[in-house]
Amino acid sequence: MKIAVAKGDGIGPEIMDAVITIFKAADVPLEYDYVDMGKWVFDKGFNNGMTDDAKKTIEALGILFKGPMETPKGKGVKSINVTARKTWNTYANKRVFQTLHGVDTVFSKAGIPIDITIVRENIEDTYGGIEHMLTHDVALSRRFITRPGSMQVIRYAFEMARQKNARRITCGHKANIMKITDGLFLECFYEVAKEYPELKADDVIVDDLCMKLVVQPNNFDVVVLTNLQGDIVSDLCAGLVGGLGFAPSANIGDHICIFEAVHGTAPDIAGKNIANPTALLLSGIAMLRHLGLLEKAGQIENALLYTLEQGVHTGDFGDKSIPSVNTTAFADAVIANLGKKPEQNAKPELADVASSCTVLHLDKNVMLESKETSQEKIVGVDLFIESSELPEVIAKKCQRHAGVKFNIVNVSNRGTQVWPTGSVYTNLVNQYNVRFESIDDHSLTQQDVIGLYVSLSGDFKICSLELLNEWDGKKAYSLAQGQ
Ligand code: NAD
């Protein structure tokens, strides 16, 4: 079996060499095809950070094992890490956080075991990176949460929870505030939950979740979240088990999967051979399991756990009274311990299974469609305009353009209603949302909206617009605060 390997930047080559050395010493039946990806590839003029050959190899092999990569700052290029996850639709980011004996934390000292798997949606949310300056003072990020995208990651989380006999699966969200976006994610969660009656499914608001994870981490098992919240919560969980040096990650898609550590390129320690290779090794072990190589995965993990139990550590963790070892010596210690089992938490060394991941080659893009049909009607439009005038002045000017089809329902600023009612204590910025709805709830056409747009553009610069849709009589948009 062949996989693509990208060593990455900073400490990437050092820790990748350490891990591949361990794999080779353990006779892992893999061949490695090294591909060109990372900052040095950006520097050569490839503006997505990888060569065409690298892309072809990864798409042909279906598995990428990668070191951390740096995105050049201020050159207008997007993160290669995010680009890779999104381009190849690795929709689920799975991060397992477990107590490691020999890695002291407040919880290990208190005898509280941790075994939490975070599944983070990996494609959507603010990571779309669709951002615009609407005025000199106002920046906008579009946050897409989609039904098919949410269903993909939530289904994966439930399936994985079933396979690991999880006690509980929790959805972290902020649907109390973002009722439409996070509300959709939460709705998908409970829709999928119906298919898994044996799993205890519940939800926790993300801020409360952070507090509960810190206070009682052993109450959680599998947690699924949207992209940004998942990113933050998974770093919090890394802290619970000893830091980023122990946080592995698998980016799972239907065709291509990427295995990497959660941490970055650690430029402060790069080139010194002192980085901790544990997170990348744990990611590699997860990759072996994904490939069905269960016996080697168990053997190597047991050797790693044994090594940690013996107190062998790199400089970033462990008992300071025992001298630390460098990256190479840490890998050598794991190799010397192959065949040994830790006293605590030894892993089963199961027989290999046939790999469930055959590379399904595609010849065209897949359209993820929701099969639901609904009665749709345009009932208004939100026009986002640039202005430094007061709300009453804006409303008066806008009235002139409403014509016979539209009513001005309200004017809001940063999501807070400032007209027809509001407070003088609401600070304003130079961009308003003027909400026009159809008179008597009549159905509108896009031409009606364009007519309004053209008319209003005589008085204001219109920065952006959103149609107000009603589906099956239900408003498909949020109300302004105070509306
Ligand atoms: P970082 O994770 O590289 O470093 C944060 C701190 O943790 C540093 O003090 C570093 O020395 C330490 N650290 C990280 N990994 C370690 C290891 N294996 N052993 C010992 N110490 C370790 O985060 P950062 O400094 O915010 O980011 C540096 C660069 O990495 C940036 O260019 C960022 O974009 C990139 N990055 C890449 C990835 C990825 O490739 N998936 C993820 C995060 C950050």
mmCIF file of N, CA and C in Angstrom, residues 226-276:
data_model
loop_
_atom_site.group_PDB
_atom_site.id
_atom_site.type_symbol
_atom_site.label_atom_id
_atom_site.label_comp_id
_atom_site.label_asym_id
_atom_site.label_seq_id
_atom_site.Cartn_x
_atom_site.Cartn_y
_atom_site.Cartn_z
ATOM 1 N N THR A 226 -19.413 22.795 14.827
ATOM 2 C CA THR A 226 -19.108 23.495 13.582
ATOM 3 C C THR A 226 -17.610 23.858 13.596
ATOM 4 N N ASN A 227 -17.144 24.372 12.464
ATOM 5 C CA ASN A 227 -15.698 24.501 12.232
ATOM 6 C C ASN A 227 -14.949 25.378 13.251
ATOM 7 N N LEU A 228 -15.326 26.631 13.384
ATOM 8 C CA LEU A 228 -14.564 27.540 14.261
ATOM 9 C C LEU A 228 -14.701 27.133 15.726
ATOM 10 N N GLN A 229 -15.927 26.834 16.145
ATOM 11 C CA GLN A 229 -16.118 26.420 17.544
ATOM 12 C C GLN A 229 -15.343 25.131 17.803
ATOM 13 N N GLY A 230 -15.342 24.224 16.816
ATOM 14 C CA GLY A 230 -14.617 22.957 16.959
ATOM 15 C C GLY A 230 -13.119 23.181 17.052
ATOM 16 N N ASP A 231 -12.633 24.155 16.319
ATOM 17 C CA ASP A 231 -11.205 24.469 16.344
ATOM 18 C C ASP A 231 -10.801 24.925 17.744
ATOM 19 N N ILE A 232 -11.604 25.808 18.313
ATOM 20 C CA ILE A 232 -11.271 26.368 19.631
ATOM 21 C C ILE A 232 -11.423 25.298 20.717
ATOM 22 N N VAL A 233 -12.533 24.573 20.664
ATOM 23 C CA VAL A 233 -12.786 23.560 21.706
ATOM 24 C C VAL A 233 -11.734 22.450 21.633
ATOM 25 N N SER A 234 -11.250 22.120 20.413
ATOM 26 C CA SER A 234 -10.274 21.030 20.367
ATOM 27 C C SER A 234 -8.934 21.472 20.942
ATOM 28 N N ASP A 235 -8.567 22.744 20.791
ATOM 29 C CA ASP A 235 -7.321 23.179 21.450
ATOM 30 C C ASP A 235 -7.491 23.189 22.968
ATOM 31 N N LEU A 236 -8.700 23.528 23.422
ATOM 32 C CA LEU A 236 -8.976 23.468 24.869
ATOM 33 C C LEU A 236 -8.762 22.021 25.353
ATOM 34 N N CYS A 237 -9.262 21.060 24.578
ATOM 35 C CA CYS A 237 -9.121 19.647 24.979
ATOM 36 C C CYS A 237 -7.664 19.212 24.933
ATOM 37 N N ALA A 238 -6.889 19.768 23.977
ATOM 38 C CA ALA A 238 -5.452 19.439 23.922
ATOM 39 C C ALA A 238 -4.808 19.846 25.247
ATOM 40 N N GLY A 239 -5.231 21.012 25.755
ATOM 41 C CA GLY A 239 -4.705 21.488 27.039
ATOM 42 C C GLY A 239 -5.029 20.540 28.180
ATOM 43 N N LEU A 240 -6.178 19.865 28.108
ATOM 44 C CA LEU A 240 -6.589 18.963 29.198
ATOM 45 C C LEU A 240 -5.674 17.740 29.287
ATOM 46 N N VAL A 241 -5.092 17.326 28.148
ATOM 47 C CA VAL A 241 -4.277 16.101 28.168
ATOM 48 C C VAL A 241 -2.781 16.384 28.067
ATOM 49 N N GLY A 242 -2.380 17.652 28.164
ATOM 50 C CA GLY A 242 -0.946 17.932 28.224
ATOM 51 C C GLY A 242 -0.425 18.870 27.159
ATOM 52 N N GLY A 243 -1.285 19.341 26.272
ATOM 53 C CA GLY A 243 -0.833 20.351 25.310
ATOM 54 C C GLY A 243 -0.836 19.853 23.884
ATOM 55 N N LEU A 244 -0.430 20.756 22.975
ATOM 56 C CA LEU A 244 -0.517 20.459 21.543
ATOM 57 C C LEU A 244 0.416 19.327 21.107
ATOM 58 N N GLY A 245 1.443 19.072 21.882
ATOM 59 C CA GLY A 245 2.382 17.997 21.545
ATOM 60 C C GLY A 245 1.736 16.615 21.581
ATOM 61 N N PHE A 246 0.491 16.533 22.087
ATOM 62 C CA PHE A 246 -0.179 15.232 22.237
ATOM 63 C C PHE A 246 -1.501 15.168 21.489
ATOM 64 N N ALA A 247 -1.704 16.097 20.555
ATOM 65 C CA ALA A 247 -3.003 16.192 19.892
ATOM 66 C C ALA A 247 -2.909 15.749 18.427
ATOM 67 N N PRO A 248 -3.412 14.537 18.126
ATOM 68 C CA PRO A 248 -3.405 14.078 16.743
ATOM 69 C C PRO A 248 -4.674 14.511 16.019
ATOM 70 N N SER A 249 -4.653 14.426 14.702
ATOM 71 C CA SER A 249 -5.852 14.811 13.967
ATOM 72 C C SER A 249 -5.961 14.045 12.649
ATOM 73 N N ALA A 250 -7.205 13.674 12.333
ATOM 74 C CA ALA A 250 -7.484 12.973 11.071
ATOM 75 C C ALA A 250 -8.543 13.781 10.347
ATOM 76 N N ASN A 251 -8.259 14.116 9.092
ATOM 77 C CA ASN A 251 -9.240 14.836 8.262
ATOM 78 C C ASN A 251 -9.848 13.810 7.323
ATOM 79 N N ILE A 252 -11.127 13.489 7.589
ATOM 80 C CA ILE A 252 -11.747 12.359 6.895
ATOM 81 C C ILE A 252 -12.687 12.838 5.788
ATOM 82 N N GLY A 253 -12.507 12.286 4.606
ATOM 83 C CA GLY A 253 -13.427 12.539 3.499
ATOM 84 C C GLY A 253 -13.850 11.218 2.888
ATOM 85 N N ASP A 254 -14.733 11.266 1.903
ATOM 86 C CA ASP A 254 -15.171 10.028 1.266
ATOM 87 C C ASP A 254 -14.135 9.504 0.280
ATOM 88 N N HIS A 255 -13.220 10.366 -0.162
ATOM 89 C CA HIS A 255 -12.255 9.948 -1.184
ATOM 90 C C HIS A 255 -10.820 10.103 -0.734
ATOM 91 N N ILE A 256 -10.540 11.229 -0.055
ATOM 92 C CA ILE A 256 -9.166 11.509 0.368
ATOM 93 C C ILE A 256 -9.179 11.796 1.871
ATOM 94 N N CYS A 257 -8.176 11.287 2.588
ATOM 95 C CA CYS A 257 -8.055 11.573 4.021
ATOM 96 C C CYS A 257 -6.655 12.115 4.298
ATOM 97 N N ILE A 258 -6.605 13.050 5.233
ATOM 98 C CA ILE A 258 -5.319 13.670 5.574
ATOM 99 C C ILE A 258 -5.064 13.460 7.067
ATOM 100 N N PHE A 259 -3.890 12.960 7.404
ATOM 101 C CA PHE A 259 -3.541 12.745 8.806
ATOM 102 C C PHE A 259 -2.400 13.698 9.160
ATOM 103 N N GLU A 260 -2.562 14.434 10.241
ATOM 104 C CA GLU A 260 -1.554 15.429 10.635
ATOM 105 C C GLU A 260 -1.683 15.712 12.129
ATOM 106 N N ALA A 261 -0.663 16.366 12.701
ATOM 107 C CA ALA A 261 -0.759 16.792 14.104
ATOM 108 C C ALA A 261 -1.580 18.078 14.161
ATOM 109 N N VAL A 262 -2.134 18.396 15.332
ATOM 110 C CA VAL A 262 -2.897 19.636 15.459
ATOM 111 C C VAL A 262 -1.952 20.848 15.481
ATOM 112 N N HIS A 263 -0.750 20.648 16.045
ATOM 113 C CA HIS A 263 0.148 21.802 16.223
ATOM 114 C C HIS A 263 0.703 22.310 14.894
ATOM 115 N N GLY A 264 1.350 23.474 14.973
ATOM 116 C CA GLY A 264 1.910 24.100 13.784
ATOM 117 C C GLY A 264 3.387 23.794 13.606
ATOM 118 N N THR A 265 4.077 24.683 12.896
ATOM 119 C CA THR A 265 5.469 24.425 12.488
ATOM 120 C C THR A 265 6.488 24.759 13.573
ATOM 121 N N ALA A 266 6.016 25.303 14.705
ATOM 122 C CA ALA A 266 6.879 25.657 15.845
ATOM 123 C C ALA A 266 8.184 26.315 15.399
ATOM 124 N N PRO A 267 8.096 27.479 14.731
ATOM 125 C CA PRO A 267 9.328 28.082 14.195
ATOM 126 C C PRO A 267 10.370 28.375 15.276
ATOM 127 N N ASP A 268 9.888 28.565 16.531
ATOM 128 C CA ASP A 268 10.831 28.896 17.613
ATOM 129 C C ASP A 268 11.795 27.753 17.936
ATOM 130 N N ILE A 269 11.432 26.517 17.590
ATOM 131 C CA ILE A 269 12.329 25.398 17.924
ATOM 132 C C ILE A 269 12.753 24.611 16.675
ATOM 133 N N ALA A 270 12.388 25.137 15.497
ATOM 134 C CA ALA A 270 12.677 24.392 14.252
ATOM 135 C C ALA A 270 14.178 24.251 14.029
ATOM 136 N N GLY A 271 14.571 23.112 13.488
ATOM 137 C CA GLY A 271 15.975 22.876 13.124
ATOM 138 C C GLY A 271 16.848 22.463 14.292
ATOM 139 N N LYS A 272 16.278 22.343 15.499
ATOM 140 C CA LYS A 272 17.091 22.027 16.679
ATOM 141 C C LYS A 272 17.002 20.556 17.088
ATOM 142 N N ASN A 273 16.136 19.791 16.410
ATOM 143 C CA ASN A 273 15.941 18.371 16.746
ATOM 144 C C ASN A 273 15.472 18.190 18.200
ATOM 145 N N ILE A 274 14.615 19.122 18.666
ATOM 146 C CA ILE A 274 14.113 18.983 20.044
ATOM 147 C C ILE A 274 12.584 18.856 20.085
ATOM 148 N N ALA A 275 11.922 18.892 18.914
ATOM 149 C CA ALA A 275 10.446 18.862 18.903
ATOM 150 C C ALA A 275 9.928 17.503 19.361
ATOM 151 N N ASN A 276 8.730 17.526 19.880
ATOM 152 C CA ASN A 276 8.063 16.312 20.369
ATOM 153 C C ASN A 276 7.309 15.667 19.190
#
